[in-house]
């Protein structure tokens, strides 16, 4: 695991980055990392932040494939919002993030995040790796989730 922290007047945010094996066991490891790292970089761990890292890491492991590590970035914006970004090994971006039917056993994660006010976006780098970026607001409707 690699850590990079930056802060100070020139830095727009404080952040941490790390690498995880592309296996399901990395999902709880990422949650533990989020809990450990957020206080160090000035963030507040919330249920919504935990849900976000869980969904993004699980999607990266299940749908990303490949052997290269999954990259996790955790950043705290000046307003207290969190950026959680996960880079996986696939260039494919998800289709619509609509809520699946009642009988579906999967596919609700990104739709739920959006319902809770998390903004999710994607980009693909020059190496053919997709980065899923989630902006978790500091507060939703005046309360911290």
PDB file of C-alpha atoms in Angstrom:
ATOM      1  CA  UNK A   1       0.000   0.000   0.000  1.00  0.00           C
ATOM      2  CA  UNK A   2       1.262   3.466  -0.886  1.00  0.00           C
ATOM      3  CA  UNK A   3       0.266   6.650   0.903  1.00  0.00           C
ATOM      4  CA  UNK A   4       0.569  10.188  -0.350  1.00  0.00           C
ATOM      5  CA  UNK A   5      -0.655  13.062   1.761  1.00  0.00           C
ATOM      6  CA  UNK A   6      -0.641  16.694   0.796  1.00  0.00           C
ATOM      7  CA  UNK A   7      -1.837  19.752   2.643  1.00  0.00           C
ATOM      8  CA  UNK A   8      -1.014  23.373   3.127  1.00  0.00           C
ATOM      9  CA  UNK A   9      -1.886  26.640   1.442  1.00  0.00           C
ATOM     10  CA  UNK A  10      -0.971  25.472  -2.057  1.00  0.00           C
ATOM     11  CA  UNK A  11      -2.927  22.203  -1.848  1.00  0.00           C
ATOM     12  CA  UNK A  12      -6.644  22.401  -2.685  1.00  0.00           C
ATOM     13  CA  UNK A  13      -7.354  19.332  -0.562  1.00  0.00           C
ATOM     14  CA  UNK A  14      -5.727  16.746   1.643  1.00  0.00           C
ATOM     15  CA  UNK A  15      -5.559  13.256   0.202  1.00  0.00           C
ATOM     16  CA  UNK A  16      -4.377   9.686   0.594  1.00  0.00           C
ATOM     17  CA  UNK A  17      -3.820   7.079  -2.136  1.00  0.00           C
ATOM     18  CA  UNK A  18      -3.209   3.365  -1.901  1.00  0.00           C
ATOM     19  CA  UNK A  19      -3.216   0.111  -3.836  1.00  0.00           C
ATOM     20  CA  UNK A  20      -5.301  -2.998  -3.178  1.00  0.00           C
ATOM     21  CA  UNK A  21      -5.305  -6.452  -4.727  1.00  0.00           C
ATOM     22  CA  UNK A  22      -8.174  -6.924  -7.221  1.00  0.00           C
ATOM     23  CA  UNK A  23      -9.930  -9.448  -4.943  1.00  0.00           C
ATOM     24  CA  UNK A  24     -13.112  -9.270  -2.844  1.00  0.00           C
ATOM     25  CA  UNK A  25     -11.096  -9.380   0.386  1.00  0.00           C
ATOM     26  CA  UNK A  26      -9.904  -5.873  -0.499  1.00  0.00           C
ATOM     27  CA  UNK A  27     -13.383  -4.402   0.039  1.00  0.00           C
ATOM     28  CA  UNK A  28     -13.349  -4.634   3.867  1.00  0.00           C
ATOM     29  CA  UNK A  29      -9.670  -3.633   3.807  1.00  0.00           C
ATOM     30  CA  UNK A  30     -10.669  -0.437   1.977  1.00  0.00           C
ATOM     31  CA  UNK A  31     -13.375   0.298   4.583  1.00  0.00           C
ATOM     32  CA  UNK A  32     -10.862  -0.156   7.410  1.00  0.00           C
ATOM     33  CA  UNK A  33      -8.426   2.082   5.553  1.00  0.00           C
ATOM     34  CA  UNK A  34     -11.077   4.780   5.158  1.00  0.00           C
ATOM     35  CA  UNK A  35     -11.835   4.686   8.902  1.00  0.00           C
ATOM     36  CA  UNK A  36      -8.121   4.905   9.734  1.00  0.00           C
ATOM     37  CA  UNK A  37      -7.122   7.535   7.175  1.00  0.00           C
ATOM     38  CA  UNK A  38      -9.973  10.037   7.340  1.00  0.00           C
ATOM     39  CA  UNK A  39      -9.122  11.467  10.776  1.00  0.00           C
ATOM     40  CA  UNK A  40      -5.477  11.826   9.715  1.00  0.00           C
ATOM     41  CA  UNK A  41      -6.362  13.911   6.661  1.00  0.00           C
ATOM     42  CA  UNK A  42      -9.056  16.004   8.327  1.00  0.00           C
ATOM     43  CA  UNK A  43     -12.152  14.146   7.171  1.00  0.00           C
ATOM     44  CA  UNK A  44     -15.147  12.770   8.982  1.00  0.00           C
ATOM     45  CA  UNK A  45     -16.128   9.148   8.476  1.00  0.00           C
ATOM     46  CA  UNK A  46     -19.843   8.787   7.847  1.00  0.00           C
ATOM     47  CA  UNK A  47     -22.145   5.902   6.978  1.00  0.00           C
ATOM     48  CA  UNK A  48     -22.436   7.376   3.484  1.00  0.00           C
ATOM     49  CA  UNK A  49     -18.650   7.447   3.066  1.00  0.00           C
ATOM     50  CA  UNK A  50     -18.448   3.792   4.150  1.00  0.00           C
ATOM     51  CA  UNK A  51     -21.221   2.811   1.741  1.00  0.00           C
ATOM     52  CA  UNK A  52     -19.483   4.711  -1.062  1.00  0.00           C
ATOM     53  CA  UNK A  53     -16.087   3.058  -0.615  1.00  0.00           C
ATOM     54  CA  UNK A  54     -17.774  -0.343  -0.307  1.00  0.00           C
ATOM     55  CA  UNK A  55     -19.761   0.040  -3.532  1.00  0.00           C
ATOM     56  CA  UNK A  56     -16.905   1.494  -5.578  1.00  0.00           C
ATOM     57  CA  UNK A  57     -14.374  -1.106  -4.434  1.00  0.00           C
ATOM     58  CA  UNK A  58     -16.802  -4.012  -4.911  1.00  0.00           C
ATOM     59  CA  UNK A  59     -17.640  -2.839  -8.421  1.00  0.00           C
ATOM     60  CA  UNK A  60     -13.957  -2.440  -9.267  1.00  0.00           C
ATOM     61  CA  UNK A  61     -13.131  -5.947  -8.085  1.00  0.00           C
ATOM     62  CA  UNK A  62     -16.173  -7.670  -9.603  1.00  0.00           C
ATOM     63  CA  UNK A  63     -16.297  -5.804 -12.925  1.00  0.00           C
ATOM     64  CA  UNK A  64     -12.738  -4.493 -13.321  1.00  0.00           C
ATOM     65  CA  UNK A  65     -10.907  -7.775 -13.718  1.00  0.00           C
ATOM     66  CA  UNK A  66      -7.197  -7.806 -14.440  1.00  0.00           C
ATOM     67  CA  UNK A  67      -4.161  -8.350 -12.300  1.00  0.00           C
ATOM     68  CA  UNK A  68      -2.980  -4.808 -11.677  1.00  0.00           C
ATOM     69  CA  UNK A  69      -3.819  -3.337  -8.276  1.00  0.00           C
ATOM     70  CA  UNK A  70      -7.018  -1.408  -7.711  1.00  0.00           C
ATOM     71  CA  UNK A  71      -6.151   2.183  -6.767  1.00  0.00           C
ATOM     72  CA  UNK A  72      -8.038   4.037  -4.048  1.00  0.00           C
ATOM     73  CA  UNK A  73      -7.889   7.786  -3.534  1.00  0.00           C
ATOM     74  CA  UNK A  74      -9.473   9.445  -0.508  1.00  0.00           C
ATOM     75  CA  UNK A  75      -9.490  13.244  -0.443  1.00  0.00           C
ATOM     76  CA  UNK A  76     -11.058  15.918   1.718  1.00  0.00           C
ATOM     77  CA  UNK A  77     -12.230  19.048  -0.079  1.00  0.00           C
ATOM     78  CA  UNK A  78     -12.067  22.478   1.547  1.00  0.00           C
ATOM     79  CA  UNK A  79     -15.819  22.356   2.316  1.00  0.00           C
ATOM     80  CA  UNK A  80     -15.520  18.964   4.051  1.00  0.00           C
ATOM     81  CA  UNK A  81     -16.879  16.932   1.139  1.00  0.00           C
ATOM     82  CA  UNK A  82     -15.066  13.671   0.430  1.00  0.00           C
ATOM     83  CA  UNK A  83     -13.746  12.487  -2.889  1.00  0.00           C
ATOM     84  CA  UNK A  84     -13.485   8.724  -3.122  1.00  0.00           C
ATOM     85  CA  UNK A  85     -11.988   7.516  -6.398  1.00  0.00           C
ATOM     86  CA  UNK A  86     -11.288   3.935  -7.410  1.00  0.00           C
ATOM     87  CA  UNK A  87      -9.281   2.974 -10.498  1.00  0.00           C
ATOM     88  CA  UNK A  88      -9.799  -0.520 -11.848  1.00  0.00           C
ATOM     89  CA  UNK A  89      -8.535  -2.543 -14.794  1.00  0.00           C
ATOM     90  CA  UNK A  90     -11.401  -2.111 -17.243  1.00  0.00           C
ATOM     91  CA  UNK A  91     -12.185   0.761 -19.609  1.00  0.00           C
ATOM     92  CA  UNK A  92     -15.928  -0.086 -19.541  1.00  0.00           C
ATOM     93  CA  UNK A  93     -18.111   2.457 -17.785  1.00  0.00           C
ATOM     94  CA  UNK A  94     -21.498   1.469 -16.354  1.00  0.00           C
ATOM     95  CA  UNK A  95     -24.670   2.175 -18.249  1.00  0.00           C
ATOM     96  CA  UNK A  96     -27.517   4.047 -16.650  1.00  0.00           C
ATOM     97  CA  UNK A  97     -27.523   3.938 -12.875  1.00  0.00           C
ATOM     98  CA  UNK A  98     -31.239   3.276 -12.624  1.00  0.00           C
ATOM     99  CA  UNK A  99     -32.672   1.251  -9.761  1.00  0.00           C
ATOM    100  CA  UNK A 100     -33.099  -2.364 -10.889  1.00  0.00           C
ATOM    101  CA  UNK A 101     -36.359  -4.273 -10.571  1.00  0.00           C
ATOM    102  CA  UNK A 102     -37.553  -5.632  -7.245  1.00  0.00           C
ATOM    103  CA  UNK A 103     -36.430  -9.169  -8.153  1.00  0.00           C
ATOM    104  CA  UNK A 104     -32.855  -8.180  -9.039  1.00  0.00           C
ATOM    105  CA  UNK A 105     -30.167  -9.474  -6.692  1.00  0.00           C
ATOM    106  CA  UNK A 106     -27.538  -6.911  -7.690  1.00  0.00           C
ATOM    107  CA  UNK A 107     -27.131  -3.546  -9.367  1.00  0.00           C
ATOM    108  CA  UNK A 108     -28.481  -1.202  -6.717  1.00  0.00           C
ATOM    109  CA  UNK A 109     -25.229   0.252  -5.377  1.00  0.00           C
ATOM    110  CA  UNK A 110     -24.575   3.227  -7.643  1.00  0.00           C
ATOM    111  CA  UNK A 111     -28.285   4.079  -7.844  1.00  0.00           C
ATOM    112  CA  UNK A 112     -28.478   4.141  -4.033  1.00  0.00           C
ATOM    113  CA  UNK A 113     -25.427   6.386  -3.813  1.00  0.00           C
ATOM    114  CA  UNK A 114     -27.063   8.856  -6.179  1.00  0.00           C
ATOM    115  CA  UNK A 115     -30.298   8.777  -4.158  1.00  0.00           C
ATOM    116  CA  UNK A 116     -28.239   9.798  -1.105  1.00  0.00           C
ATOM    117  CA  UNK A 117     -26.756  12.769  -2.971  1.00  0.00           C
ATOM    118  CA  UNK A 118     -23.398  11.286  -4.014  1.00  0.00           C
ATOM    119  CA  UNK A 119     -22.242  12.474  -7.441  1.00  0.00           C
ATOM    120  CA  UNK A 120     -20.604   9.659  -9.412  1.00  0.00           C
ATOM    121  CA  UNK A 121     -18.560  10.095 -12.592  1.00  0.00           C
ATOM    122  CA  UNK A 122     -16.087   8.102 -14.696  1.00  0.00           C
ATOM    123  CA  UNK A 123     -13.071   8.680 -16.885  1.00  0.00           C
ATOM    124  CA  UNK A 124     -10.645   6.361 -18.663  1.00  0.00           C
ATOM    125  CA  UNK A 125      -6.891   6.949 -18.568  1.00  0.00           C
ATOM    126  CA  UNK A 126      -4.335   6.348 -21.329  1.00  0.00           C
ATOM    127  CA  UNK A 127      -3.622   2.848 -19.989  1.00  0.00           C
ATOM    128  CA  UNK A 128      -7.218   1.745 -20.505  1.00  0.00           C
ATOM    129  CA  UNK A 129      -8.083   1.883 -16.815  1.00  0.00           C
ATOM    130  CA  UNK A 130     -11.351   3.340 -15.572  1.00  0.00           C
ATOM    131  CA  UNK A 131     -11.534   5.679 -12.598  1.00  0.00           C
ATOM    132  CA  UNK A 132     -14.853   5.929 -10.809  1.00  0.00           C
ATOM    133  CA  UNK A 133     -15.028   9.135  -8.802  1.00  0.00           C
ATOM    134  CA  UNK A 134     -17.626   9.825  -6.119  1.00  0.00           C
ATOM    135  CA  UNK A 135     -18.156  13.168  -4.433  1.00  0.00           C
ATOM    136  CA  UNK A 136     -19.714  12.567  -1.023  1.00  0.00           C
ATOM    137  CA  UNK A 137     -21.221  15.800   0.286  1.00  0.00           C
ATOM    138  CA  UNK A 138     -20.275  16.948   3.778  1.00  0.00           C
ATOM    139  CA  UNK A 139     -23.944  17.408   4.565  1.00  0.00           C
ATOM    140  CA  UNK A 140     -27.216  16.400   2.940  1.00  0.00           C
ATOM    141  CA  UNK A 141     -30.281  18.465   3.838  1.00  0.00           C
ATOM    142  CA  UNK A 142     -28.332  20.102   6.662  1.00  0.00           C
ATOM    143  CA  UNK A 143     -27.288  16.835   8.329  1.00  0.00           C
ATOM    144  CA  UNK A 144     -24.210  14.695   8.160  1.00  0.00           C
ATOM    145  CA  UNK A 145     -24.936  11.152   6.905  1.00  0.00           C
TER     146      UNK A 145
END
